[in-house]
Coordinates of C-alpha atoms and ligand atoms in Angstrom, one line a residue:
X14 CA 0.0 0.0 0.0
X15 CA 1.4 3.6 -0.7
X16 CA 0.5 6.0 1.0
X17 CA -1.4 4.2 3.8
X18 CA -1.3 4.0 7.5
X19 CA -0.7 1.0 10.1
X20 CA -3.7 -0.3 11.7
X21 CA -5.1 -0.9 14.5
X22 CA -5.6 -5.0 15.1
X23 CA -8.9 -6.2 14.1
X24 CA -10.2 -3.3 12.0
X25 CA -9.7 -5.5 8.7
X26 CA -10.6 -9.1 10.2
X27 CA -11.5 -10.5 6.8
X28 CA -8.1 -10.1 5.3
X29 CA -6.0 -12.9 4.6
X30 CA -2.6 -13.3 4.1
X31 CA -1.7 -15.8 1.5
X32 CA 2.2 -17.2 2.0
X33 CA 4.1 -20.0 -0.1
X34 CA 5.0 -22.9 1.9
X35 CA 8.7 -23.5 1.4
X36 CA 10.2 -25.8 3.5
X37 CA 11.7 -23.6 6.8
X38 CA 9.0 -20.6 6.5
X39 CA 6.3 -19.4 5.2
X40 CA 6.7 -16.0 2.7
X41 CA 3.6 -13.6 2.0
X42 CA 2.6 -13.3 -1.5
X43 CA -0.6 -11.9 -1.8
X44 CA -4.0 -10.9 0.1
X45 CA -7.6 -12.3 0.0
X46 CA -10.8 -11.8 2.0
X47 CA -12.2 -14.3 4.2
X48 CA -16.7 -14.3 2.9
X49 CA -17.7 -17.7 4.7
X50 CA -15.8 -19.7 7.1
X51 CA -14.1 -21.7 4.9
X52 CA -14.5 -19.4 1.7
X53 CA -11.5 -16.9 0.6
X54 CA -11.8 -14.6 -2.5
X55 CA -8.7 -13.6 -3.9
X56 CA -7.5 -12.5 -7.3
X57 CA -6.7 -15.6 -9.9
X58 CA -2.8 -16.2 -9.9
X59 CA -2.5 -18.4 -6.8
X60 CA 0.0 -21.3 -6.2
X61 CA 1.0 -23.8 -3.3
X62 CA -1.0 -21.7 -0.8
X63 CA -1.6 -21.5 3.1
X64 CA -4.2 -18.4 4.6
X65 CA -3.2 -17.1 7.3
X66 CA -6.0 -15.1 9.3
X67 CA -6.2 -12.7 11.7
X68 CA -3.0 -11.4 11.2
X69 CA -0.8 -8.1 12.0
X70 CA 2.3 -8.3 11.8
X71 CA 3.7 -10.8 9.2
X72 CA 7.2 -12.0 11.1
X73 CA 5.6 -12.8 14.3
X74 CA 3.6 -15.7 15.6
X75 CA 0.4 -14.1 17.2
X76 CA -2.1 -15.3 19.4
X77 CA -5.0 -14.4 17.6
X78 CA -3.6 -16.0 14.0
X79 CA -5.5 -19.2 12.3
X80 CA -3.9 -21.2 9.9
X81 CA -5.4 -23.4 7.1
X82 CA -4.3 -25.2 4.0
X83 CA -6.2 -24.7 0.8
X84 CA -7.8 -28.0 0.2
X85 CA -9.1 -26.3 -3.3
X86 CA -8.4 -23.1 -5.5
X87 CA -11.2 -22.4 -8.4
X88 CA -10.0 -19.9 -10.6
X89 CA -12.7 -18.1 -12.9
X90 CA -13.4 -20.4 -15.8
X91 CA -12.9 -16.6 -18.2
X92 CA -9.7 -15.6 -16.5
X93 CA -6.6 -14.4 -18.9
X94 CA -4.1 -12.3 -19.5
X95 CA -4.1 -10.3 -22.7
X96 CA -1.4 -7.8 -23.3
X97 CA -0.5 -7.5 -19.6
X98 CA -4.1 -7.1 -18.2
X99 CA -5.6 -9.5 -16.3
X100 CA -9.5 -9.7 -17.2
X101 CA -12.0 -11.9 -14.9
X102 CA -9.5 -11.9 -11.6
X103 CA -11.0 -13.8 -9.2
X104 CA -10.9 -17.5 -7.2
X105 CA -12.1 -18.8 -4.6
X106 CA -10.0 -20.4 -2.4
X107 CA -11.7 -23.6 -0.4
X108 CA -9.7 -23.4 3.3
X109 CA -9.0 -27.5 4.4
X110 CA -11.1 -27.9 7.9
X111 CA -8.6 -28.6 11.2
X112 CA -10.9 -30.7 13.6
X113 CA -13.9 -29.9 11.4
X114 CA -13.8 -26.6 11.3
X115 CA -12.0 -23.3 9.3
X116 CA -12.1 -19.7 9.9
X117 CA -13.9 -19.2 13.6
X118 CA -15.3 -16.2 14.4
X119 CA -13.1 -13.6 16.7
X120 CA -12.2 -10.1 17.0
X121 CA -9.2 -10.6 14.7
X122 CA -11.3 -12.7 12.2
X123 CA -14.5 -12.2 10.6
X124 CA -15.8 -12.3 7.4
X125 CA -16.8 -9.7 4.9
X126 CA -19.9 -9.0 3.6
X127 CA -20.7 -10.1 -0.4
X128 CA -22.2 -6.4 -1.6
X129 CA -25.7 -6.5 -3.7
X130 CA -25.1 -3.3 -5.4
X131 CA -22.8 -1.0 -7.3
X132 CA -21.8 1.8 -4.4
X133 CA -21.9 5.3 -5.8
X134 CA -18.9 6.8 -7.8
X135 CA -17.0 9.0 -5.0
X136 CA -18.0 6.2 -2.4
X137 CA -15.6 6.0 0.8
X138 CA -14.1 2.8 0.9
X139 CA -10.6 1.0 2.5
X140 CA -7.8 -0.9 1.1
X141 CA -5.8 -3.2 3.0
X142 CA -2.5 -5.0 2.7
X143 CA 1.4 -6.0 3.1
X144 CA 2.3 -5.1 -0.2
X145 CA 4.9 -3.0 -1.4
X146 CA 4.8 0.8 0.2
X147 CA 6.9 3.9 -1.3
X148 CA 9.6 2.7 1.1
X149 CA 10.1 -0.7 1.3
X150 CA 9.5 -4.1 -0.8
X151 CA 6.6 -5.8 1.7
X152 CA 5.2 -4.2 4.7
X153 CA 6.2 -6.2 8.1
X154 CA 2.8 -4.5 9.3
X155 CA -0.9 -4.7 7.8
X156 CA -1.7 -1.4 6.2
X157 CA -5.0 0.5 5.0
X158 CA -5.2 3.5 2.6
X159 CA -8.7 5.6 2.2
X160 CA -9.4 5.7 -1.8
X161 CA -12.8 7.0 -3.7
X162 CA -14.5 4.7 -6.5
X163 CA -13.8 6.4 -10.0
X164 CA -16.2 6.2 -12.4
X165 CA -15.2 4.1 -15.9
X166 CA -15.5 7.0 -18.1
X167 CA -12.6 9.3 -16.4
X168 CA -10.4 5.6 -15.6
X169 CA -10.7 4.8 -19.6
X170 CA -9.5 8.5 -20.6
X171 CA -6.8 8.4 -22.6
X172 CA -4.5 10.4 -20.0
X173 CA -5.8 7.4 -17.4
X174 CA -6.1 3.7 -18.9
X175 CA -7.2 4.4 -22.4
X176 CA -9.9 2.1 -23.0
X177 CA -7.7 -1.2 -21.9
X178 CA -10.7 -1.7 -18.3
X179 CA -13.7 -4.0 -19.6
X180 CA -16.7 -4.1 -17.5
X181 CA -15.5 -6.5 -14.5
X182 CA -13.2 -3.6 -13.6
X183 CA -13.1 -0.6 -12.0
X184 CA -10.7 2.0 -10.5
X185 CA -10.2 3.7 -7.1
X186 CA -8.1 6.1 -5.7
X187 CA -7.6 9.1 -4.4
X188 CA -7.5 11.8 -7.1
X189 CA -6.2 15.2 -4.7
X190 CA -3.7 12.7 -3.0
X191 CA -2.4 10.6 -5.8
X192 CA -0.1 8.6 -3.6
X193 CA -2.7 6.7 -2.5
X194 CA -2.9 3.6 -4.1
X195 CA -2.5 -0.5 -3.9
X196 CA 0.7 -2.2 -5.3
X197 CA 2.7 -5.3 -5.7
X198 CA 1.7 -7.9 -2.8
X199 CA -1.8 -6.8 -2.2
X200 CA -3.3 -7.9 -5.5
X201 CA -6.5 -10.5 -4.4
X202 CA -6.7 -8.7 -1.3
X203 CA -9.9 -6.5 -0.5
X204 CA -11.4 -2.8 -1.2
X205 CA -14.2 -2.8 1.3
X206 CA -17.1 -0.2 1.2
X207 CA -18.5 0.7 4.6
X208 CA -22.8 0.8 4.5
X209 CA -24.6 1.0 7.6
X210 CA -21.7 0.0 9.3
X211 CA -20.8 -3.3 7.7
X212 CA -18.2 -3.3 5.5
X213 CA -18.7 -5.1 2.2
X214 CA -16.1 -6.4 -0.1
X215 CA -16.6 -4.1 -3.8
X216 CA -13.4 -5.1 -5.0
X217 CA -10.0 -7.3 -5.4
X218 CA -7.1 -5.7 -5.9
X219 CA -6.3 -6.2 -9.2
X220 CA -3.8 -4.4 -11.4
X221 CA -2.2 -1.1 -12.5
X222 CA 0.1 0.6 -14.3
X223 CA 3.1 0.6 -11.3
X224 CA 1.8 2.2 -8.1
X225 CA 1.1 5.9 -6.7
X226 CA 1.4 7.5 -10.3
X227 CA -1.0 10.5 -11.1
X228 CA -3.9 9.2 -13.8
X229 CA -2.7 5.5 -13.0
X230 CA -5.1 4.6 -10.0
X231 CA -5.3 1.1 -8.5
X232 CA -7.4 -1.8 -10.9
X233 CA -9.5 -3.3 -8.7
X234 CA -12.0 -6.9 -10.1
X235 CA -15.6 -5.8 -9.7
X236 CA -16.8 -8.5 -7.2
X237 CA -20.7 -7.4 -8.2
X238 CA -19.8 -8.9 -11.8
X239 CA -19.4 -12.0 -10.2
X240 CA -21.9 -12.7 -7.6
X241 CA -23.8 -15.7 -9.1
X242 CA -20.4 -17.3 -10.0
X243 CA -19.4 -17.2 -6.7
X244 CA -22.8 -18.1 -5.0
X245 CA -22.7 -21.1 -7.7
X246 CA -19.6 -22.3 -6.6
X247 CA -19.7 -22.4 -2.7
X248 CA -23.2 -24.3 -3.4
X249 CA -22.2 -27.0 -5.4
X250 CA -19.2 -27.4 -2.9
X251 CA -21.1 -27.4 0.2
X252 CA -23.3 -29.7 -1.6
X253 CA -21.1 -32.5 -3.1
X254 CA -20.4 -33.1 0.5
X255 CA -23.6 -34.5 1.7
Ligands
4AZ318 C1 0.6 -6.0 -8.7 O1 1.6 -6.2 -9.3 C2 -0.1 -4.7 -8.6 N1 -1.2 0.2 -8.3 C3 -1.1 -4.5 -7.8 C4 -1.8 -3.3 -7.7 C5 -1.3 -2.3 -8.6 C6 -0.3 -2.4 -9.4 C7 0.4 -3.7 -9.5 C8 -2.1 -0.9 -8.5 O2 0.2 -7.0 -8.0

């Protein structure tokens, strides 16, 4: 995250942390949100994974953490990459049960809320993450940036992305303070939109063209586009167990 802030422990409790398992340690790679107990949404380039939840600070062990394998990743059956921009970025990350059960429910770890409609261009919403900041490669520390939805007719300018976001996309940032923005290591992880107090996942980071640059704001996957697939999928899951 440039431009963001450290904070405070449990104010994101739906943000994952998802780390390659190599054989000492475990090394953060990107972020997802935690939308049903066992249920992670992330963006669609995933690997060997493990989800961490409930985390802070990435190079500690901490009380309030819960680990879980992935017992299965389903990556969106119209995912690609075409000249450098990924289109349809989103999976679904199945977390493997310990003693019969995933994610439980905490002050560190909660899940997010699936939205049911578009929030207004301007909206106030939060990204979160341990990506790379102005300073430093990864953050040790979770961070969280304010940034305002931008509507798709000023993001496909030609000074801004020029026609290259389809319709599953959509940008945020914040246009007075451009530093603000999502980069490297925080792609799958979540915007979140605050209604009524409960905060509801609008987007996955996606992409962008590098980080913090004026007319270059954060790509995030429009999670709205893909309700039903995601509905679809954790039912015929849940229901091929039974
Ligand atoms: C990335 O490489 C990435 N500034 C994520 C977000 C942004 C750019 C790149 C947006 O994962």
């Amino acid at each position: 995250i440039y431009g963001g802030a450290k904070t405070t422990a449990g104010k994101h409790p739906w943000m994952a942390s998802l780390q390659i398992k190599t054989s000492k340690r475990s090394r953060h790679f990107c972020g997802g949100v935690l939308i049903k107990a066992c249920w992670v949404l992330t963006a669609a380039h995933s690997e060997n994974l493990q989800v961490a939840l409930g985390k802070q600070d990435l190079k500690k062990r901490e009380h309030q953490e819960q680990i879980f394998d992935v017992e299965k990743i389903i990556v969106h059956y119209r995912y690609k990459e075409k000249d450098g921009v990924p289109h349809n970025d989103i999976a679904l990350l199945k977390l493997k049960p310990v003693d019969g059960h995933c994610a439980m429910e905490t002050k560190y770890v909660k899940t997010a809320c699936l939205p049911h409609s578009f929030f207004p261009i301007g909206a106030d919403c939060f990204i979160s993450g341990w990506g790379t900041t102005e300073t430093d490669d990864l953050s040790r520390q979770l961070l969280d940036a304010n940034v305002k939805l931008i509507s798709q007719t000023k993001c496909n300018a030609p000074r801004a992305y020029d026609g290259r976001l389809d319709e599953s996309m959509f940008c945020a940032g914040n246009l007075r303070r451009h530093g603000v923005d999502s980069c490297q290591g925080d792609s799958g992880g979540p915007l979140t939109c605050v209604e009524n107090g409960s905060y509801y996942v609008y987007g996955l980071v996606s992409w962008g063209e590098e980080c913090g640059l004026k007319n270059k704001p954060g790509v995030y996957t429009q999670v709205t586009s893909f309700l039903s697939w995601i509905k679809s999928k954790i039912r015929s899951e849940s229901r091929s167990l039974h």
